Coordinates of C-alpha atoms in Angstrom, one line a residue:
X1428 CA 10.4 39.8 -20.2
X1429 CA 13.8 40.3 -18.4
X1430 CA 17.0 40.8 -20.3
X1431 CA 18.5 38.2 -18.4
X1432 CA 16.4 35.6 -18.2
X1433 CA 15.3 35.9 -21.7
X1434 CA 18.8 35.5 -22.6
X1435 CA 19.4 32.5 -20.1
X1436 CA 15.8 31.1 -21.8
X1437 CA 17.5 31.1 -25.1
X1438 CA 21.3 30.1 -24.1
X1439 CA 18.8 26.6 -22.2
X1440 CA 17.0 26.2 -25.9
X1441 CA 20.2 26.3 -27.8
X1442 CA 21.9 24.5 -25.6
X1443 CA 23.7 21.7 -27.7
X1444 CA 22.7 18.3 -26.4
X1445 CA 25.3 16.3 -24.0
X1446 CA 27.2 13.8 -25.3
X1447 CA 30.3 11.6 -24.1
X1448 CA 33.7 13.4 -24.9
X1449 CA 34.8 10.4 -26.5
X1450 CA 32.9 7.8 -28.3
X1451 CA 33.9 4.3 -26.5
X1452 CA 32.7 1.4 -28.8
X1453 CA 30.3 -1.1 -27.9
X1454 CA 32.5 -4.1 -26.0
X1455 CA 33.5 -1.0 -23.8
X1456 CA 30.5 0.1 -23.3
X1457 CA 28.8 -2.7 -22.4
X1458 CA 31.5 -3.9 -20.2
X1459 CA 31.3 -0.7 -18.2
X1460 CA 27.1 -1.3 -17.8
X1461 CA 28.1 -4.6 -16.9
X1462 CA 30.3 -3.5 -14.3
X1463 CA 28.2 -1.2 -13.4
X1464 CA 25.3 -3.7 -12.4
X1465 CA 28.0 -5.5 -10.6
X1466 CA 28.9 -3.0 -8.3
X1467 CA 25.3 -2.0 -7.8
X1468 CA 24.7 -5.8 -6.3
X1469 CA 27.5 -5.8 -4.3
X1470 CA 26.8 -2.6 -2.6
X1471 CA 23.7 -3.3 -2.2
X1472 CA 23.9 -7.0 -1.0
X1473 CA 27.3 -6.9 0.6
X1474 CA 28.1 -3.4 2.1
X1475 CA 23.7 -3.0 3.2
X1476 CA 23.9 0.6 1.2
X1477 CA 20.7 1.9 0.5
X1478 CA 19.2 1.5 -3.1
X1479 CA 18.9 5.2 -4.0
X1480 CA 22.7 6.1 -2.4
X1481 CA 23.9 3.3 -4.5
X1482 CA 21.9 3.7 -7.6
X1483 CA 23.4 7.5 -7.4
X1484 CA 26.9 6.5 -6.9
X1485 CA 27.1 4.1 -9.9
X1486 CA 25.4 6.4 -11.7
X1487 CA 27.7 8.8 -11.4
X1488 CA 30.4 6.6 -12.3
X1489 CA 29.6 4.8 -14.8
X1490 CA 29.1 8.5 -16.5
X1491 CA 32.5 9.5 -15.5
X1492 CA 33.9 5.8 -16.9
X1493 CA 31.8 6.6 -20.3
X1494 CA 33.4 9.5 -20.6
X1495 CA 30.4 12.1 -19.9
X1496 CA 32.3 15.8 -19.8
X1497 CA 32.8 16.1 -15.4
X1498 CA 30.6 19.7 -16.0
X1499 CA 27.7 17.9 -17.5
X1500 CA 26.9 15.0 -15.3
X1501 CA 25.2 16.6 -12.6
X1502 CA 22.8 18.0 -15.2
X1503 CA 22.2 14.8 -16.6
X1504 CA 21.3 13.7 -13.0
X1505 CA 19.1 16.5 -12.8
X1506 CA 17.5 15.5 -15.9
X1507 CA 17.1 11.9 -14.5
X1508 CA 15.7 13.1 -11.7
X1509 CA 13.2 15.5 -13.5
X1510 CA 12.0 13.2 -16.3
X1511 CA 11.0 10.3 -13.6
X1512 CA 9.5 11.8 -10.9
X1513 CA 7.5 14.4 -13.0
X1514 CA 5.7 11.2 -14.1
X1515 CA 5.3 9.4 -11.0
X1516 CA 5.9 10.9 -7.5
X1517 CA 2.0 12.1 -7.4
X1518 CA 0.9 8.8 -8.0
X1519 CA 2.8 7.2 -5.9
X1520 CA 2.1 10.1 -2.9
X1521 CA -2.0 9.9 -3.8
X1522 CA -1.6 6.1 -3.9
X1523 CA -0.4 6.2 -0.5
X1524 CA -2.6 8.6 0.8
X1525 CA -5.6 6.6 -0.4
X1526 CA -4.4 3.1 0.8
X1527 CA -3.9 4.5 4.5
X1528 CA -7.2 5.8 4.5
X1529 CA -8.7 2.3 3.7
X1530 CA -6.2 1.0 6.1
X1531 CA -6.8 2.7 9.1
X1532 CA -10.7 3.3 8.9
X1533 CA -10.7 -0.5 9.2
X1534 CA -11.8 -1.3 5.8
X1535 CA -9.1 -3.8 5.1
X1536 CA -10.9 -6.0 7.9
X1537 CA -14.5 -5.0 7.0
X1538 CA -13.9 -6.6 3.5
X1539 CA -12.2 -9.4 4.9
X1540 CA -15.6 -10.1 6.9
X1541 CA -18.1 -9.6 4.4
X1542 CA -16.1 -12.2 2.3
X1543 CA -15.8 -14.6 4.7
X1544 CA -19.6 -14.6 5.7
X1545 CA -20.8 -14.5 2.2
X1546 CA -18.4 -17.9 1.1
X1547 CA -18.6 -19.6 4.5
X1548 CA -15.8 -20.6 6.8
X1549 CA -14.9 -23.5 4.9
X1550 CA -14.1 -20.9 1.8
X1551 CA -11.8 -18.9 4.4
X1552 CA -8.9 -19.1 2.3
X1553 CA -10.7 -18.3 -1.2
X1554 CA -12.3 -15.4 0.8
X1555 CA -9.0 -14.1 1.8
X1556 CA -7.3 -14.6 -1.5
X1557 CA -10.3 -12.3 -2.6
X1558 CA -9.9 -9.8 -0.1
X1559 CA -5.9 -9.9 -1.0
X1560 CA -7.0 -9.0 -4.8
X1561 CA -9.1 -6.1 -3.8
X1562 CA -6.5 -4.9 -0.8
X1563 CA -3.5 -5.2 -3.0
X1564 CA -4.3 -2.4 -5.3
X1565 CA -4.3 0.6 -3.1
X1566 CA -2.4 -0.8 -0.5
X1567 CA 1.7 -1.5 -0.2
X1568 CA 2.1 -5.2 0.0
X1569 CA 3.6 -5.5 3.5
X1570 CA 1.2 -2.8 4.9
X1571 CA -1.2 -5.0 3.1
X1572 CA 0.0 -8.3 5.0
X1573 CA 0.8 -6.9 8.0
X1574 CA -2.9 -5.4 8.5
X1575 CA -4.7 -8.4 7.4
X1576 CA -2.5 -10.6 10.1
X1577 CA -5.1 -10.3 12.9
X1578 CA -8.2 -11.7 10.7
X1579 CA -5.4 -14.9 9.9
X1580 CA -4.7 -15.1 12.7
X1581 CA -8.4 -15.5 14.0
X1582 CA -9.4 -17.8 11.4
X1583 CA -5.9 -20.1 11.9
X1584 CA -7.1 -20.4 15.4
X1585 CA -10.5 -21.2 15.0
X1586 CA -9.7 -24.4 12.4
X1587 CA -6.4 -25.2 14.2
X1588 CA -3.8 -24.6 11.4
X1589 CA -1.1 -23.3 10.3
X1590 CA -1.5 -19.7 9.5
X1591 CA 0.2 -20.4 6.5
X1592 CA -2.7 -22.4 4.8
X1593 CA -4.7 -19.1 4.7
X1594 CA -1.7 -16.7 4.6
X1595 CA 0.0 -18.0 1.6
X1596 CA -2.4 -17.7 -1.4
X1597 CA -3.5 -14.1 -0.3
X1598 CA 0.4 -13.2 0.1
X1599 CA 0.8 -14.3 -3.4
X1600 CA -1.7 -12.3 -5.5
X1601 CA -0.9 -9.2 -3.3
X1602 CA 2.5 -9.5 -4.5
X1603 CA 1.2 -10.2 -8.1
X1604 CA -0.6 -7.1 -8.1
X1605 CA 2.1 -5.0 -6.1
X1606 CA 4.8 -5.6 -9.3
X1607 CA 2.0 -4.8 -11.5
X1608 CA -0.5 -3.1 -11.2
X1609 CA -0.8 1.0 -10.7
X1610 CA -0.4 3.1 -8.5
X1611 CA 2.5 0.8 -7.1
X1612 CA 6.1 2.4 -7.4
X1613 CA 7.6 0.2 -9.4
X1614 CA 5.6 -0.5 -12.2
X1615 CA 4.8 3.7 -12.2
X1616 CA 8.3 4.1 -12.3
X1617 CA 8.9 1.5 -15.2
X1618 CA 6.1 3.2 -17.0
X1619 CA 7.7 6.5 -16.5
X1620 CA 10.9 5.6 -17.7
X1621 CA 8.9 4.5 -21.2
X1622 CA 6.6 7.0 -21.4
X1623 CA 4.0 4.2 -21.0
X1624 CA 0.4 4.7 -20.8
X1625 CA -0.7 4.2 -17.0
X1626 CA -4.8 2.9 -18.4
X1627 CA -3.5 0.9 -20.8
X1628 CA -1.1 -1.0 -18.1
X1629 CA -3.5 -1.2 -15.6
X1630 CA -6.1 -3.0 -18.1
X1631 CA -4.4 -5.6 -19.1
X1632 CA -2.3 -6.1 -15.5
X1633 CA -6.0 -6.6 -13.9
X1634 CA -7.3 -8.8 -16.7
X1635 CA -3.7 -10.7 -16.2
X1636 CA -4.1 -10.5 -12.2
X1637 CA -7.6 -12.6 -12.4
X1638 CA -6.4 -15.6 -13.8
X1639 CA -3.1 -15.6 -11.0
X1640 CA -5.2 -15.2 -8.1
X1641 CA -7.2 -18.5 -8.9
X1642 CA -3.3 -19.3 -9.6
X1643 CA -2.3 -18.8 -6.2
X1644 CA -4.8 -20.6 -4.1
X1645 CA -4.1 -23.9 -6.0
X1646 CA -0.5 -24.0 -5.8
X1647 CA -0.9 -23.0 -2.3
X1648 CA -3.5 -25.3 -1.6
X1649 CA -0.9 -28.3 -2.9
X1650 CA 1.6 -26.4 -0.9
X1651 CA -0.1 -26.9 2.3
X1652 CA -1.5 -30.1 1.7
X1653 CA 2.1 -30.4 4.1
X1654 CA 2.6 -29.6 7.9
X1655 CA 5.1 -27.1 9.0
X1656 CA 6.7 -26.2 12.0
X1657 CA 4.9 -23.2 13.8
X1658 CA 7.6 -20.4 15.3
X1659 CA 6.9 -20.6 19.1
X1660 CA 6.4 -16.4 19.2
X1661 CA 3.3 -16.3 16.1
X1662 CA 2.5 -19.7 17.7
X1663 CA 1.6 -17.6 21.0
X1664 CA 0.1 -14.9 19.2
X1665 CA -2.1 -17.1 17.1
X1666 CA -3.3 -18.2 20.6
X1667 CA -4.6 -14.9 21.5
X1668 CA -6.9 -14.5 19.4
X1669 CA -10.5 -15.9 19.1
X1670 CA -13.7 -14.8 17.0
X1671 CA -14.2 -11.6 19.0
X1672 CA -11.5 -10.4 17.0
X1673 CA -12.6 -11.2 13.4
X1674 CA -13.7 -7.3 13.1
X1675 CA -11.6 -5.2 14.2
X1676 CA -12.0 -1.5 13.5
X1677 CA -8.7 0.5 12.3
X1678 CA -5.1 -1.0 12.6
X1679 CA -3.9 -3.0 15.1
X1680 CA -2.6 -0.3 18.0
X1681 CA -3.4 2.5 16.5
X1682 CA -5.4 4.7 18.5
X1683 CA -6.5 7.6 15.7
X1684 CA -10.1 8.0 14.3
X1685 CA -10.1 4.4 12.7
X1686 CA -9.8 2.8 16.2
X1687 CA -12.5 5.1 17.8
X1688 CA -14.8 4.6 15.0
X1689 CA -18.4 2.9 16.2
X1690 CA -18.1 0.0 13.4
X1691 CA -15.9 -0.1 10.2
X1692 CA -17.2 1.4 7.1
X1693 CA -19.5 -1.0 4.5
X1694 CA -17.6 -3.4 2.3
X1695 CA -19.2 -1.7 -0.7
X1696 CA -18.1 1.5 0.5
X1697 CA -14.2 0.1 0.6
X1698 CA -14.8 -1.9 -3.3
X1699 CA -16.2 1.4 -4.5
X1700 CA -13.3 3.5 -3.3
X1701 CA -10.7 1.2 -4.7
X1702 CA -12.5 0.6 -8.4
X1703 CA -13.4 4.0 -8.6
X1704 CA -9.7 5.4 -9.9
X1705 CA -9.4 2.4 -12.0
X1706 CA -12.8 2.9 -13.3
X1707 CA -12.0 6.4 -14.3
X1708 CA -8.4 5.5 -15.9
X1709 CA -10.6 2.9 -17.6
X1710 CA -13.0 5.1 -18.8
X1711 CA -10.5 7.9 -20.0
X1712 CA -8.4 5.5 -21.9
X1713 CA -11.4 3.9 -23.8
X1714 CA -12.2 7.7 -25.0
X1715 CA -8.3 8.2 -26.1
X1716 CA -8.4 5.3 -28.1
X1717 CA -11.7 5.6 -29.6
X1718 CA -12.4 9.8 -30.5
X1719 CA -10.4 11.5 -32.7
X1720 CA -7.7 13.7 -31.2
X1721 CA -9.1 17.2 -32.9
X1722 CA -12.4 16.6 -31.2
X1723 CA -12.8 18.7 -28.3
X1724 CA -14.4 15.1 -26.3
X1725 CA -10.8 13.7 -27.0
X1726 CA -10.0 16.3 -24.3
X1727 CA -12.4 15.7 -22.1
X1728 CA -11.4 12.1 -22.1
X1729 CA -7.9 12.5 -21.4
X1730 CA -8.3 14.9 -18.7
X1731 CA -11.0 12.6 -16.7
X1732 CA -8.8 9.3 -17.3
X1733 CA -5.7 10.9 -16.4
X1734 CA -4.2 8.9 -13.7
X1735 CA -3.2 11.8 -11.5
X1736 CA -6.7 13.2 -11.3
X1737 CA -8.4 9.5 -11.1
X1738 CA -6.4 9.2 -7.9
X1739 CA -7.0 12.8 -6.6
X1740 CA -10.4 12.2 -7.1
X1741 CA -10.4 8.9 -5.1
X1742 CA -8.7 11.1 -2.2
X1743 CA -11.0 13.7 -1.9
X1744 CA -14.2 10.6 -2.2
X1745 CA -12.5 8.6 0.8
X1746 CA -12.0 11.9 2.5
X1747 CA -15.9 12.8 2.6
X1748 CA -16.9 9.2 3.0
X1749 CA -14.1 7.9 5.2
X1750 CA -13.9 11.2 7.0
X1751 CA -16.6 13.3 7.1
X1752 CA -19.1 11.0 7.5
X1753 CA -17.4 9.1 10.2
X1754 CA -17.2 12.2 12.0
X1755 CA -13.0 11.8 12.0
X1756 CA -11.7 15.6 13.3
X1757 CA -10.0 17.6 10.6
X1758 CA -6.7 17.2 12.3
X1759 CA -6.9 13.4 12.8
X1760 CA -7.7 13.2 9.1
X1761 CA -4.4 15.8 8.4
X1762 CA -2.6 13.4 10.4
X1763 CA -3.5 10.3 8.6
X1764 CA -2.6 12.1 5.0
X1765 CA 0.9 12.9 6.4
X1766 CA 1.5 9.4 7.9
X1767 CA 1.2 8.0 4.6
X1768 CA 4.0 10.1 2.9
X1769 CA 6.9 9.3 5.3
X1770 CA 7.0 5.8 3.9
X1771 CA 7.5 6.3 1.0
X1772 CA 10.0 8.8 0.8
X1773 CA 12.5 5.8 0.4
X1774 CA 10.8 4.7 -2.5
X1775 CA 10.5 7.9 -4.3
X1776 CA 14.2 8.9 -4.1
X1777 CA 15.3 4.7 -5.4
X1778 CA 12.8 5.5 -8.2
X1779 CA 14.4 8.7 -8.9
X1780 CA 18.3 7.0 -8.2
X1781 CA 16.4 5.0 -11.4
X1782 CA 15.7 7.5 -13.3
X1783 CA 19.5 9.1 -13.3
X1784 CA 20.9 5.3 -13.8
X1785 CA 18.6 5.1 -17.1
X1786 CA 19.7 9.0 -18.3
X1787 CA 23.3 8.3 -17.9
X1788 CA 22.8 4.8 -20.1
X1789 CA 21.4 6.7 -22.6
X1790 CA 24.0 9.9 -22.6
X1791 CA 26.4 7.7 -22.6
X1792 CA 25.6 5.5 -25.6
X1793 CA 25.4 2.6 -23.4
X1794 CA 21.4 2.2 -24.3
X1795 CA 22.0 2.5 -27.8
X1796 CA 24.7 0.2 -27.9
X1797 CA 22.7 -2.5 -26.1
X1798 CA 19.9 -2.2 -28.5
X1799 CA 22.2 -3.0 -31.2
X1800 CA 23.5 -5.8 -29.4
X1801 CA 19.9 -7.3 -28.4
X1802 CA 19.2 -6.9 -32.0
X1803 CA 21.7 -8.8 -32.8
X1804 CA 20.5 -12.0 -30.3
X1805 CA 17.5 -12.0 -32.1
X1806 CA 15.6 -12.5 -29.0
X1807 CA 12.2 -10.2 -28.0
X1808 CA 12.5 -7.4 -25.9
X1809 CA 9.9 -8.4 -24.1
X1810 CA 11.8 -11.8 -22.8
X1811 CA 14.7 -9.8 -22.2
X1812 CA 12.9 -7.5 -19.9
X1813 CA 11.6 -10.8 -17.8
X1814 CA 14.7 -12.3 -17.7
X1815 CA 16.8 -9.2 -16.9
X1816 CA 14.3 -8.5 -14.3
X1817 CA 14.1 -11.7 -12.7
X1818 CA 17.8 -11.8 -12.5
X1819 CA 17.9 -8.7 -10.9
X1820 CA 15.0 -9.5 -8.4
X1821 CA 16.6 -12.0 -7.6
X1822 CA 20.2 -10.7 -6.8
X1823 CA 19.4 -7.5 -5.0
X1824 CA 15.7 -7.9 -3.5
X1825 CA 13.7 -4.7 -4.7
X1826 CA 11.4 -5.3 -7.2
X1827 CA 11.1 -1.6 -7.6
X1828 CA 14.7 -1.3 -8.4
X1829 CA 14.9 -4.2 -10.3
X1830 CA 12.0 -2.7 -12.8
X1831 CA 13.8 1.1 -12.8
X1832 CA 17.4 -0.8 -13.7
X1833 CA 15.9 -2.9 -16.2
X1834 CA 14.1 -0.3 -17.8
X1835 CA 16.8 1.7 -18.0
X1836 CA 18.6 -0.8 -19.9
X1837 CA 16.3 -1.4 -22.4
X1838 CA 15.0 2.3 -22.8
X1839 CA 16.7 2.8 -26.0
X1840 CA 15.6 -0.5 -27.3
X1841 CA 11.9 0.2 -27.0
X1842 CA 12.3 4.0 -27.9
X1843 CA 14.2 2.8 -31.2
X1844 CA 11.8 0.1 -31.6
X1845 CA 8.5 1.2 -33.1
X1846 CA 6.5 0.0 -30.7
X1847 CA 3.0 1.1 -30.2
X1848 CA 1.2 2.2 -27.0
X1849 CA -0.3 -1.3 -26.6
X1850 CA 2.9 -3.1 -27.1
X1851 CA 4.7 -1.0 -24.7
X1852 CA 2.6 -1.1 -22.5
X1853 CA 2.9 -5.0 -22.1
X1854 CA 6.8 -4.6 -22.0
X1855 CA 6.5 -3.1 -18.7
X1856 CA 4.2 -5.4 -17.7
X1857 CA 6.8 -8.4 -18.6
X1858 CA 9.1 -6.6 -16.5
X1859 CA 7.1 -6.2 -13.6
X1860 CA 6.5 -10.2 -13.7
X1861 CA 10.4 -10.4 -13.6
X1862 CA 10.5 -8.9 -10.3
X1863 CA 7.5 -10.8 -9.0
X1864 CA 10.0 -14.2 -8.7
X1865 CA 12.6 -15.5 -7.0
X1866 CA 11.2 -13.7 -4.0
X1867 CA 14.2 -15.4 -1.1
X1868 CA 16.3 -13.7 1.6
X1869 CA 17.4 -10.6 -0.4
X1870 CA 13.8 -9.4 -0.3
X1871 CA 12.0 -8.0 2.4
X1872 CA 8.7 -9.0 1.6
X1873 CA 10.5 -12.8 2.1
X1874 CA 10.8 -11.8 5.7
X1875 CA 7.6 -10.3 6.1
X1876 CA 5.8 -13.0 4.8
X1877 CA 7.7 -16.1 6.8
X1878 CA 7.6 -13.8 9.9
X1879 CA 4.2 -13.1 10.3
X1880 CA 3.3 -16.5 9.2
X1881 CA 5.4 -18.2 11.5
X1882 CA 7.4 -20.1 9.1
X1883 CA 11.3 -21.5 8.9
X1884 CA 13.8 -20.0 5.8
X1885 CA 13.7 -23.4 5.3
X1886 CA 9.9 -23.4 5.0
X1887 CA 9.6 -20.0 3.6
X1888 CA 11.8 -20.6 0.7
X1889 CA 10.0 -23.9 -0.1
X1890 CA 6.8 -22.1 -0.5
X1891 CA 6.8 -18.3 -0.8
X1892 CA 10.1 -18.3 -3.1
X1893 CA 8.1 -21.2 -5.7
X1894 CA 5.0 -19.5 -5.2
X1895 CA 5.8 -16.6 -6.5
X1896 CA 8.2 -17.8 -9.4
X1897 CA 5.8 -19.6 -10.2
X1898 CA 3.5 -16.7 -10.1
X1899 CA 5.7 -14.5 -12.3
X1900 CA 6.1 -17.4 -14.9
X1901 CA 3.0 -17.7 -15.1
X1902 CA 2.3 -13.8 -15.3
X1903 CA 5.2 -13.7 -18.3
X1904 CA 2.9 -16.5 -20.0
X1905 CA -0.1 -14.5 -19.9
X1906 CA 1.8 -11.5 -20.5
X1907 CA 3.3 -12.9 -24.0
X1908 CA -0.6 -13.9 -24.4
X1909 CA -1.1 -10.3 -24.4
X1910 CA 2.0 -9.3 -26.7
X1911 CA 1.0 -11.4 -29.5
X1912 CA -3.0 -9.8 -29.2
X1913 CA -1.3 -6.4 -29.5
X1914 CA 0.8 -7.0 -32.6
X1915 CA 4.0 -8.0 -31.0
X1916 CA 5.3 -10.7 -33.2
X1917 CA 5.5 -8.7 -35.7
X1918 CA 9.0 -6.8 -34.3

């Protein structure tokens, strides 16, 4: 090997770890976290600064105020950085990838269809709510939304409603599943941050997801048991559209391969693409749990259930039957797989702004010291991590920050803590719940939902922001179900 980087290999391994010059005790510290949040929210909500610049810029201060040596912060943000996104920017990417396929090959409205025409029209809204399960776990909940619009649309103007009455209960397990379930950013991220296992999460989140989405079509169903105004501009587009337009193949005005397509693909075609990953996960995490670790099958096991092949996988399947088979060019296809990263650069660099906001709160002692202090309350983790994440969501908007920040918070609590995979697994879950509520003007899923569904604030915050408190509630309830299966009360 070379002299010098031999010699640089060793100087990295004996590196002494990085701690704050001075030791601050824990009212400081605390006070400085608390600060910290403080001018997170205000940046954020007052001054419009992007999540990931101001996660980064707090981050860095609240080092410097904790007394982090000036030479070693920007290698505790590289550390940050490294530790996160190692664990989640390819699922996040592959996520993507995989949910733009289904999206612009027109499978979104094929399921939406074959629901609909196998519950009957007066089932439009159960059908929908069905579709919104299914659609919600590849897709981005406003992609998700915004694609599923025109078949709403149709069916509002067909029964002369409100869009609303079929809008809202979809809306709401989409969002369910968008705060918790994998491959979504936030709850990757949060998993990340615990070194959580991505099968075990995505088992119970389903299982949890079931009950909500029956959940969300009777609250929503009381909900518009109530007229509301109609927004003159959806009011006009709701009038342009009729039952010719309850298939429609690829997204509205796009003109790639989906749109040129001769019908959309098979319903069972677009349930098959989206259970296969989580059937894999599934299957891999049964095997981990069940063979012994020195058994070369324990291997096998973990290798096919690992979430970043499960998804690859599902890639290279909806490229051959999306693609191929449809007869899509090889550049159209390059196409589509590119336009589905661009979005989501945002999202990776907030997740990793997360990652260096929880690394400097444990260099600096401030995790540790909030452990000690939570201790002290007496109170679960796993309530804190609701209510800290609610607050959050509720204050700044992103869900996906919200879950990063309050995972950061309490990483030292659950490293410290003794917890088992299943138990920690279900704390990030919690947490994900907290950022499902409160959903109001600070989000912009609030003004995705009321715009396209052509209702007031007024209107909007009198059923989307209940909904889905109500939603997350209800997600924590089934969540603590879930907590005290696992063990949990014992801690």
């Amino acid at each position: 090997m070379n002299p010098l980087v031999n010699s640089l290999m060793v100087r990295a391994a004996d590196a002494p770890a990085i701690k704050p010059a001075v030791e601050l005790g824990t009212p400081l510290l605390l006070t400085i976290a608390a600060a910290g949040i403080a001018l997170l929210l205000v940046l954020i909500i007052r001054f419009k600064i992007q999540a990931f610049v101001a996660l980064l810029a707090v981050s860095i201060l609240v080092a410097v105020a904790a007394q982090i040596p000036l030479k070693d912060i920007f290698t505790v943000v590289t550390n940050g950085v490294g530790s996160t996104m190692g664990k989640v920017a390819l699922l996040i990417a592959l996520g993507a990838i995989l949910g733009r396929m289904i999206e612009v090959s027109g499978g979104v409205q094929s399921l939406a269809t074959h629901f609909t025409e196998k519950l009957g029209a007066k089932r439009v809204a159960v059908a929908l709510t069905a579709v919104g399960f299914l659609v919600a776990i590849p897709v981005f909940f406003e992609v998700g939304v915004i694609v599923l619009v025109p078949i709403v649309y149709a069916f509002a103007k067909i029964a002369k409603v409100h869009p609303v009455k079929f809008g809202l209960p979809m809306a709401g397990i989409m969002l369910s599943i968008h705060v918790a379930v994998p491959p979504h950013p936030g709850i990757v991220a949060g998993a990340g941050v615990f070194g959580a296992d991505i099968g075990l999460i995505t088992m119970i989140s389903l299982i949890i997801c079931v009950p909500l989405g029956f959940l969300s079509y009777w609250v929503a169903s009381i909900m518009n048991r109530k007229d509301y105004e109609l927004l003159p501009g959806v009011k006009a587009q709701v009038e342009e559209f009729g039952s010719d337009s309850l298939v429609r193949v690829g997204r509205v005005g796009h003109d790639g391969p989906g749109a040129r397509a001769i019908a959309p693909p098979r319903p069972g075609l677009i349930m098959f693409l989206i259970a296969a990953p989580i059937v894999q996960i599934l299957l891999g995490t049964v095997g981990t749990l069940t063979i012994a670790k020195d058994n070369y099958w324990y291997g096998v096991a973990s290798f096919i259930g690992n979430p970043f092949f499960a998804l690859l996988v599902a890639v290279a399947l909806s490229f051959f039957l999306l693609a191929v088979r449809r007869n899509w060019s090889l550049k159209e296809t390059g196409e589509i797989f590119e336009g589905a990263l661009p979005p989501i650069a945002s999202i990776l660099m907030v997740v990793a702004a997360g990652g260096v906001f929880g690394e400097v709160l444990r260099t600096s002692g401030i995790g540790a010291a909030l452990s000690h202090t939570l201790d002290s309350l007496g109170l679960p983790v796993i309530v804190l991590g609701f209510i800290i994440s609610l607050a959050l969501r509720a204050a700044q908007g992103s869900a996906t920050v919200a879950i990063v920040t309050t995972t950061g918070l309490l990483t030292s609590a659950v490293m410290e803590g003794g917890y088992t995979p299943a138990q920690i697994a279900v704390i990030v879950i919690a947490i994900g719940f907290g950022a499902l509520g409160l959903s109001h003007v600070t989000d912009a899923g609030f003004w995705t939902v009321i715009r396209y569904y052509g209702l007031t604030v007024s209107d909007g915050l009198k059923t989307w922001t209940v909904l889905t408190t109500i939603l997350g509630l209800a997600g924590f309830v089934l969540t603590y179900v879930a907590w005290i299966l696992v063990g949990g009360l014992g801690h």
